[in-house]
Coordinates of C-alpha atoms and ligand atoms in Angstrom, one line a residue:
X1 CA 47.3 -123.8 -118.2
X2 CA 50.6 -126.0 -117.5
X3 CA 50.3 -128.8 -115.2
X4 CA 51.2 -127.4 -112.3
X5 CA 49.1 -124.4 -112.4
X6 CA 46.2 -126.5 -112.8
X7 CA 47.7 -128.8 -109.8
X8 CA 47.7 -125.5 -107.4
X9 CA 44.5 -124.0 -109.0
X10 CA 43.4 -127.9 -107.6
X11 CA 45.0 -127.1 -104.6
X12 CA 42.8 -124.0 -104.0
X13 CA 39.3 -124.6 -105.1
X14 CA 39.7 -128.4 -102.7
X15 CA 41.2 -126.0 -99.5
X16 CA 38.1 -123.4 -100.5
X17 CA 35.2 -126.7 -100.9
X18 CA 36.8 -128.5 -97.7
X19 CA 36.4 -125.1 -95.5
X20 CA 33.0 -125.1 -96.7
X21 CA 31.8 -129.1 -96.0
X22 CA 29.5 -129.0 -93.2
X23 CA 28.4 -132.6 -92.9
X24 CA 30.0 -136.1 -92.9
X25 CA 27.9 -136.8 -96.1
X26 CA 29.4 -134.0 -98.0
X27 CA 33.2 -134.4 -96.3
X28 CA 32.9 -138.1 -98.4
X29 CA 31.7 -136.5 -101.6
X30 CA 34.5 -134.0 -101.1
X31 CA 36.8 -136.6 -100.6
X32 CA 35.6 -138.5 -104.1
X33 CA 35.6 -135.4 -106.0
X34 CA 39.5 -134.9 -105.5
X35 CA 41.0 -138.2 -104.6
X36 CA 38.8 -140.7 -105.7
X37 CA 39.3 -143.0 -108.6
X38 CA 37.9 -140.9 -111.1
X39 CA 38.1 -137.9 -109.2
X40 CA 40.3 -134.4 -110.1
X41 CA 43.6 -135.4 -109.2
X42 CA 43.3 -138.4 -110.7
X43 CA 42.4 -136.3 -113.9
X44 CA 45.1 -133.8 -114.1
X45 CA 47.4 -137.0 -113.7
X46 CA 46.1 -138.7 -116.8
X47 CA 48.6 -136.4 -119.1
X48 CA 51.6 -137.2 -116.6
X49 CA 53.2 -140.4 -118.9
X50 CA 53.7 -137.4 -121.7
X51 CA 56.1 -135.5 -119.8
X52 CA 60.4 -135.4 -119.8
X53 CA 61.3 -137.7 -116.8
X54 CA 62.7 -134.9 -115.1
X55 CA 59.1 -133.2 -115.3
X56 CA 57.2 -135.9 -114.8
X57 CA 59.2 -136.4 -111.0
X58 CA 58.9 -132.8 -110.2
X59 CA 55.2 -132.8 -111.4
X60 CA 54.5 -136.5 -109.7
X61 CA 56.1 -134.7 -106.4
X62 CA 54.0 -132.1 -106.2
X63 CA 50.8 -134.1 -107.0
X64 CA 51.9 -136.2 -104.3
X65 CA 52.2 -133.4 -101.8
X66 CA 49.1 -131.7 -102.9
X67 CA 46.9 -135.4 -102.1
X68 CA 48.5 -135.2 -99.1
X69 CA 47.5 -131.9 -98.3
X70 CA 44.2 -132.5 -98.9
X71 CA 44.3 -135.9 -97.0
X72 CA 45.2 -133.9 -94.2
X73 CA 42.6 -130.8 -94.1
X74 CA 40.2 -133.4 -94.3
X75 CA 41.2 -135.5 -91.8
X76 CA 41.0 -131.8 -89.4
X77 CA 37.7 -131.5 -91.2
X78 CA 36.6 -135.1 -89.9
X79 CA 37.9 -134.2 -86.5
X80 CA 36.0 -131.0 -86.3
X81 CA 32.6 -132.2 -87.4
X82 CA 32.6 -135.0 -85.3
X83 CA 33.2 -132.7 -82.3
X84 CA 30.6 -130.4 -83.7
X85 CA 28.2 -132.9 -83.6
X86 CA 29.5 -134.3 -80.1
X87 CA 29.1 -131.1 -78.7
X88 CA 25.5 -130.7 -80.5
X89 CA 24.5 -134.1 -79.0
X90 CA 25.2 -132.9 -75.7
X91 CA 23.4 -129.7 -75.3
X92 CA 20.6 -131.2 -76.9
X93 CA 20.4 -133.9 -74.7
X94 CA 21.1 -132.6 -71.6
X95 CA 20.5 -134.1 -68.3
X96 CA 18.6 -132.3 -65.6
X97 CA 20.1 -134.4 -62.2
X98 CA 18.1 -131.4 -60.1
X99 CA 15.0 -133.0 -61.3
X100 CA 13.4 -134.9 -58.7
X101 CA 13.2 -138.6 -59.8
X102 CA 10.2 -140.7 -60.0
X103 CA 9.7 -142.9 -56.8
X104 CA 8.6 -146.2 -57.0
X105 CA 7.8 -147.3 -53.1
X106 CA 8.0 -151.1 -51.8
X107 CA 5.0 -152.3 -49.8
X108 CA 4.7 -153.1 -46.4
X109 CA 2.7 -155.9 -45.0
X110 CA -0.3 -154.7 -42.8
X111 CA 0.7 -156.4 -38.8
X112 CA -1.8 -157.7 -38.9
X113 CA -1.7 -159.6 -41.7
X114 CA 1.6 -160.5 -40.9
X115 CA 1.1 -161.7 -37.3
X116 CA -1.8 -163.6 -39.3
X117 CA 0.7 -165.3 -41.3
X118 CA 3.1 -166.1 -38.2
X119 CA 0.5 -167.4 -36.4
X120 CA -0.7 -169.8 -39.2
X121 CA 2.4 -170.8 -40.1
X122 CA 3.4 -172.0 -36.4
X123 CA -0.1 -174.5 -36.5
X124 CA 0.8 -175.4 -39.9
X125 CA 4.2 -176.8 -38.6
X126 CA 2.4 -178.6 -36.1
X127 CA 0.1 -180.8 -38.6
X128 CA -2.7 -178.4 -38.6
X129 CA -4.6 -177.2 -41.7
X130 CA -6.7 -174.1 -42.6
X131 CA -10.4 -173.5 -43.2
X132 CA -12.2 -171.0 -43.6
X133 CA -16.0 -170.0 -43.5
X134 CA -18.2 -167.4 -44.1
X135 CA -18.3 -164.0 -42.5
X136 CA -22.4 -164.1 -43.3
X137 CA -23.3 -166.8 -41.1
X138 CA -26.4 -169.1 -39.9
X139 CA -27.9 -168.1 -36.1
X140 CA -27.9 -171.3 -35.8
X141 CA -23.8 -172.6 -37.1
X142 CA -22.5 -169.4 -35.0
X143 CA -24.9 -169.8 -31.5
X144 CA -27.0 -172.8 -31.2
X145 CA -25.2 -175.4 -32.4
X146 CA -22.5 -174.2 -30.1
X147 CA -24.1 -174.7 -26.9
X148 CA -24.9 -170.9 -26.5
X149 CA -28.5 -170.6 -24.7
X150 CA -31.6 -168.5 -26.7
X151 CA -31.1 -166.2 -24.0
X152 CA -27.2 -165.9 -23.8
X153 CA -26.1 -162.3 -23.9
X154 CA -23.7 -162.5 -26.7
X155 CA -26.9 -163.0 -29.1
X156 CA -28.5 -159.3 -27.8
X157 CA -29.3 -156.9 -30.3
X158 CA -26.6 -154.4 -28.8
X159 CA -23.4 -156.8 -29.4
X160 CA -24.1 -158.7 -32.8
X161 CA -25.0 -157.4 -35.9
X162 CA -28.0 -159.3 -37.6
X163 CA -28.9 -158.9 -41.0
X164 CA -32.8 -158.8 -42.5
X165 CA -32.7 -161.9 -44.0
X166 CA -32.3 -163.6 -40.6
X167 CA -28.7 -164.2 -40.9
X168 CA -26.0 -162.3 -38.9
X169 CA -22.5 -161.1 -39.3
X170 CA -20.6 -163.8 -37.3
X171 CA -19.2 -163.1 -34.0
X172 CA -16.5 -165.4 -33.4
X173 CA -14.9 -168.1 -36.0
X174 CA -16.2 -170.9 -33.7
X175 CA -18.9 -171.5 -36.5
X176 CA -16.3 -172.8 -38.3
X177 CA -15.3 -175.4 -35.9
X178 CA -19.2 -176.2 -37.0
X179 CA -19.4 -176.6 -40.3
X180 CA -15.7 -178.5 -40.4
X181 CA -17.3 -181.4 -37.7
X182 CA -20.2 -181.5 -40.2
X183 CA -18.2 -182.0 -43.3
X184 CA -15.2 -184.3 -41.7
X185 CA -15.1 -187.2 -39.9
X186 CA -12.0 -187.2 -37.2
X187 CA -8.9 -186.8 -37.0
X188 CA -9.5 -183.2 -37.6
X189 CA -6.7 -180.2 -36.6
X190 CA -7.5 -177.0 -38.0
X191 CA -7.6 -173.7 -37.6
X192 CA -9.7 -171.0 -39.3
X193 CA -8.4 -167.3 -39.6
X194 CA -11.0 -164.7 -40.5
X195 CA -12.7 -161.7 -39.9
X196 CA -15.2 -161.0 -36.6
X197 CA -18.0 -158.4 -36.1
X198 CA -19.2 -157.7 -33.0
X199 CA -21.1 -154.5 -32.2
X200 CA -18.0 -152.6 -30.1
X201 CA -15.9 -149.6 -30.9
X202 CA -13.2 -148.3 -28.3
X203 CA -9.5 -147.8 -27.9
X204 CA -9.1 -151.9 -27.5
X205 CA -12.2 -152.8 -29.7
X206 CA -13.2 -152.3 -33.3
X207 CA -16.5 -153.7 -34.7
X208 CA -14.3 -155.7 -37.1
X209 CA -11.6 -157.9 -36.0
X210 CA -9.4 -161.0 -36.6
X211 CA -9.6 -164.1 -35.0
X212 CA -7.9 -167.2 -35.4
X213 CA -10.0 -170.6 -34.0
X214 CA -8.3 -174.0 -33.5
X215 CA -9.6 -177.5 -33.1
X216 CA -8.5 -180.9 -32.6
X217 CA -10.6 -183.9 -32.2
X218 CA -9.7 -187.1 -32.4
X219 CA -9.6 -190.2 -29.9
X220 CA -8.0 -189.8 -26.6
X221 CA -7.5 -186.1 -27.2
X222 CA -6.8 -184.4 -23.4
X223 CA -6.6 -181.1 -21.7
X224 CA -2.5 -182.1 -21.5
X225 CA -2.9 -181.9 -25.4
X226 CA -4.6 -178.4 -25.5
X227 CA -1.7 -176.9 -23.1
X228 CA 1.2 -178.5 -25.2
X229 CA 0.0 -177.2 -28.1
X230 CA -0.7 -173.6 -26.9
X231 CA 2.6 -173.5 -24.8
X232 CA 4.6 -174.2 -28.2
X233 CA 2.7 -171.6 -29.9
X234 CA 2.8 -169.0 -26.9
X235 CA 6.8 -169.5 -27.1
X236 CA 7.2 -169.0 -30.8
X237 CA 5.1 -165.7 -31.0
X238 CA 6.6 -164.3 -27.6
X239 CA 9.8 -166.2 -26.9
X240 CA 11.0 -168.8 -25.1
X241 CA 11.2 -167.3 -21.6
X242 CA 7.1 -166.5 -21.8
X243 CA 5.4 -167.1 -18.3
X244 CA 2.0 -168.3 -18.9
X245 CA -0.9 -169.4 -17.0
X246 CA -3.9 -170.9 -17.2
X247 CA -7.3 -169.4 -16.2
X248 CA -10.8 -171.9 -15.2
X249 CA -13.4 -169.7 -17.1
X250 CA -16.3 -170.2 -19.2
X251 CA -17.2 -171.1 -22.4
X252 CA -20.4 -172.4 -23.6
X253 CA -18.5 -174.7 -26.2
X254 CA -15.8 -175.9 -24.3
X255 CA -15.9 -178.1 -20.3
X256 CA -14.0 -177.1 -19.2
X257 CA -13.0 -174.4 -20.1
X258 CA -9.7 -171.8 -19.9
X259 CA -8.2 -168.5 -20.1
X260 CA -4.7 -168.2 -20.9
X261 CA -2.9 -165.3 -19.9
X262 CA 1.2 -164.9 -20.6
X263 CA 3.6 -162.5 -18.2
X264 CA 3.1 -158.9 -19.4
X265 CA 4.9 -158.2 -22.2
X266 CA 5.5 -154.6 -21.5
X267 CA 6.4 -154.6 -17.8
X268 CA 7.5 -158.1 -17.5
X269 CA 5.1 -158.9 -15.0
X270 CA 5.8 -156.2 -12.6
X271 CA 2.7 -154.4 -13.4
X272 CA 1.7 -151.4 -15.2
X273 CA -0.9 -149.6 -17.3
X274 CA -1.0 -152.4 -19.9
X275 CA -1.6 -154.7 -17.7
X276 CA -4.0 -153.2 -15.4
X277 CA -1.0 -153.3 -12.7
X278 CA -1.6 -157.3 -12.7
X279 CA 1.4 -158.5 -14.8
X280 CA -0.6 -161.3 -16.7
X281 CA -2.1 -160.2 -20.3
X282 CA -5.1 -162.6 -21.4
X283 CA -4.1 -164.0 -24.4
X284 CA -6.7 -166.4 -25.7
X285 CA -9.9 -168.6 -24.7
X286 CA -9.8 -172.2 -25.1
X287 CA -11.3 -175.5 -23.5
X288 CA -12.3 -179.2 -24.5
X289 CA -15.1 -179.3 -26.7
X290 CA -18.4 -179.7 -24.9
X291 CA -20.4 -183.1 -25.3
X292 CA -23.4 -181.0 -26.4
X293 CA -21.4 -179.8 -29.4
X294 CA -20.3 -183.1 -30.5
X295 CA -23.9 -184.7 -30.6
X296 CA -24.9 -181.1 -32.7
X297 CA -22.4 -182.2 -35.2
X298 CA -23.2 -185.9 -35.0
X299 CA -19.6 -187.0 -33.1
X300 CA -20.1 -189.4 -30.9
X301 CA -18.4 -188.0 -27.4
X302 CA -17.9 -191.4 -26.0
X303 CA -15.7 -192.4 -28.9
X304 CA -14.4 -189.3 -29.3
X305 CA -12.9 -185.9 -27.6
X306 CA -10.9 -182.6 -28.8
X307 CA -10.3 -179.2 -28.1
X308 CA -10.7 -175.4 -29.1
X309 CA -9.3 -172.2 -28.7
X310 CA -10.1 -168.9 -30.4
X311 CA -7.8 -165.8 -30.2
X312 CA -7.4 -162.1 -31.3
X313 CA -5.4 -161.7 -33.9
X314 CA -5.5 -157.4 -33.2
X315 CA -4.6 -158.1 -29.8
X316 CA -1.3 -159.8 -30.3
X317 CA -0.4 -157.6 -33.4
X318 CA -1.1 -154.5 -30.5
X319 CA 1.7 -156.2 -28.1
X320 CA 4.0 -157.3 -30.6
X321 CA 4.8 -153.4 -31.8
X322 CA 3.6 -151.4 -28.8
X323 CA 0.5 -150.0 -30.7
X324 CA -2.1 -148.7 -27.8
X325 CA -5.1 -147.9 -30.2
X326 CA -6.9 -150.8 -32.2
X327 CA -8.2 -147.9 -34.1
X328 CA -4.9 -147.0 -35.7
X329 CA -4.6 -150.8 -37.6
X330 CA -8.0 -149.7 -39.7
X331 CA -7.1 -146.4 -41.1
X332 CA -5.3 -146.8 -43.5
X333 CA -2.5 -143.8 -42.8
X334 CA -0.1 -144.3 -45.0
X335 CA 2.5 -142.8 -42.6
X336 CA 1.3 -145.5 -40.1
X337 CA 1.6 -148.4 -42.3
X338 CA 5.1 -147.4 -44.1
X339 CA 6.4 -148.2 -41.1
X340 CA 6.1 -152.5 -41.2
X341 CA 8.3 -152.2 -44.2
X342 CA 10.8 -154.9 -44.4
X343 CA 8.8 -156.4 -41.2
X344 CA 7.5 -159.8 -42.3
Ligands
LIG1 N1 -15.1 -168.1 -29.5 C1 -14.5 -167.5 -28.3 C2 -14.5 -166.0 -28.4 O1 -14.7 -165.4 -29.4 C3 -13.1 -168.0 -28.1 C4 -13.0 -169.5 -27.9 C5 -12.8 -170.3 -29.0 C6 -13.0 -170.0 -26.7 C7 -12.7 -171.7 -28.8 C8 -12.9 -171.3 -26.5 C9 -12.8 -172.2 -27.6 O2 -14.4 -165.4 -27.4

């Protein structure tokens, strides 16, 4: 076979393997096999020096346009696989975007753990601190030592709930106000958020609730100290504008003692269903700390003097977003609750 018979024979079996290569692996062993160092062309080549000048340009030319031939089919080879495997790539993974996703949900603060909050932050600006007591508490910490008589109504079987080993389930935090007089000396300013039991269960009451308690004791402590205090709290909660009044009531803790009501939130005082058509909304109880209490504790009321208030926590959570059933707070619908998202 003369030279350039075996050039085109070349020529034909590379076009033949090339149309055949069906992976990038084998496209480079193609690719060796022809054009490489040691490869075929290479190898018909090594004769070349032998030949007439004349037949060794003629031959050298068509060598040269055969590599490049072959250069080029597999350069279109290269180009075809890769699309191949482009297009392979895509069907196989293909993306579903009618799929519905997977939905991770944010929280939502409960209200009233969030009015919680408020509320404690507002006394915490003002110098007080917290504490906090037991919900299983001593007869004796949440009633007698307060200055509540044996036969005070509060202690009847029908409102609190007492437990078989004596103890009860405390109805107020005022206890707390206890055991904080019997651990510190004064100046004390606390309050003390927590949970409440009292044996009720209607659109306005739940046998659980939240209170938050307050007390300040310390020398020369006045009634004009108690109002100050609960005015600045009043007007962060419900504005600056709030009406408020106080109430003489009853407390036996606190002489004297006080109701505070502010102007109806939902009518603005004209008077309506929330408000019993009276346009005030009790708020809170609250009063100097009775003598009696202070010698319980082991203060010395002469040297001493202070106040206390205790307040729903429900209630205000109920006229800060229009809820009308206590109930509702205690569910747990999650349709209810979505809706304090993004609501500190
Ligand atoms: N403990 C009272 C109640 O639960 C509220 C209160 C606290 C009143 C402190 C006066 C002083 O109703």
């Amino acid at each position: 076979m003369s030279l350039k018979e075996e050039l085109t024979a070349l020529k034909e079996e590379a076009l033949k393997k090339i149309s055949e290569i069906s992976s990038s692996e084998s496209l480079e062993r193609i690719r060796v096999e022809f054009l490489g160092k040691k490869g075929k062309l290479k190898n018909i080549l090594k004769t070349l020096g032998k030949l007439e000048p004349e037949q060794r340009k003629e031959i050298g030319k068509l060598a040269n346009s055969i590599k490049e031939f072959i250069e080029e089919k597999l350069k279109e080879k290269e180009k075809q696989l890769k699309e191949k495997t482009l297009q392979e790539k895509l069907e196989k993974e293909r993306l579903d975007i009618t799929l519905p996703s997977f939905w991770h949900d944010i929280g939502a603060s409960h209200p009233v753990m969030s009015t919680l909050v408020e509320i404690s932050e507002i006394f915490l600006s003002m110098g007080f601190s917290i504490e906090e007591g037991p919900e299983v508490e001593y007869e004796e910490y949440n009633f007698d030592m307060l200055n509540i008589p044996k036969d005070h109504p509060a202690r009847d079987m029908q409102d609190t709930f007492f437990l078989n080993n004596g103890m009860l389930l405390r109805t107020h935090t005022s206890p707390v106000q206890i055991r904080t007089m019997l651990k510190n000396k004064p100046p004390i300013a606390i309050i003390a958020p927590g949970r409440v039991y009292r044996k009720d269960a209607d659109p306005t009451h739940s046998p659980m609730f939240h209170q938050i308690e307050g007390l300040m004791v310390d020398k020369d402590i006045t009634f004009k100290d108690l109002k100050g205090i609960l005015k600045i709290f009043l007007e962060n909660i419900f504005g600056k504008d709030i009406p408020i009044r106080f109430r003489p009531s009853y407390f036996p803790f606190t002489e004297p003692s006080a109701e505070v009501d502010i102007g109806c939130t939902v009518c603005g005082g004209k008077g309506c269903r929330v408000c019993k058509e009276t346009g005030w909304l009790e708020i809170l109880g609250c009063g100097m700390v009775d003598p009696n209490v202070f010698e319980a504790v082991g203060i010395d009321p002469d040297e001493y003097s202070g106040f206390a208030f205790g307040l729903g926590i429900e209630r205000i959570a109920m006229l800060r977003y229009q809820i009308t059933d206590i109930r509702i707070l205690f569910e747990n619908n999650m349709r209810f609750n979505q809706q304090f998202k993004g609501i500190r």
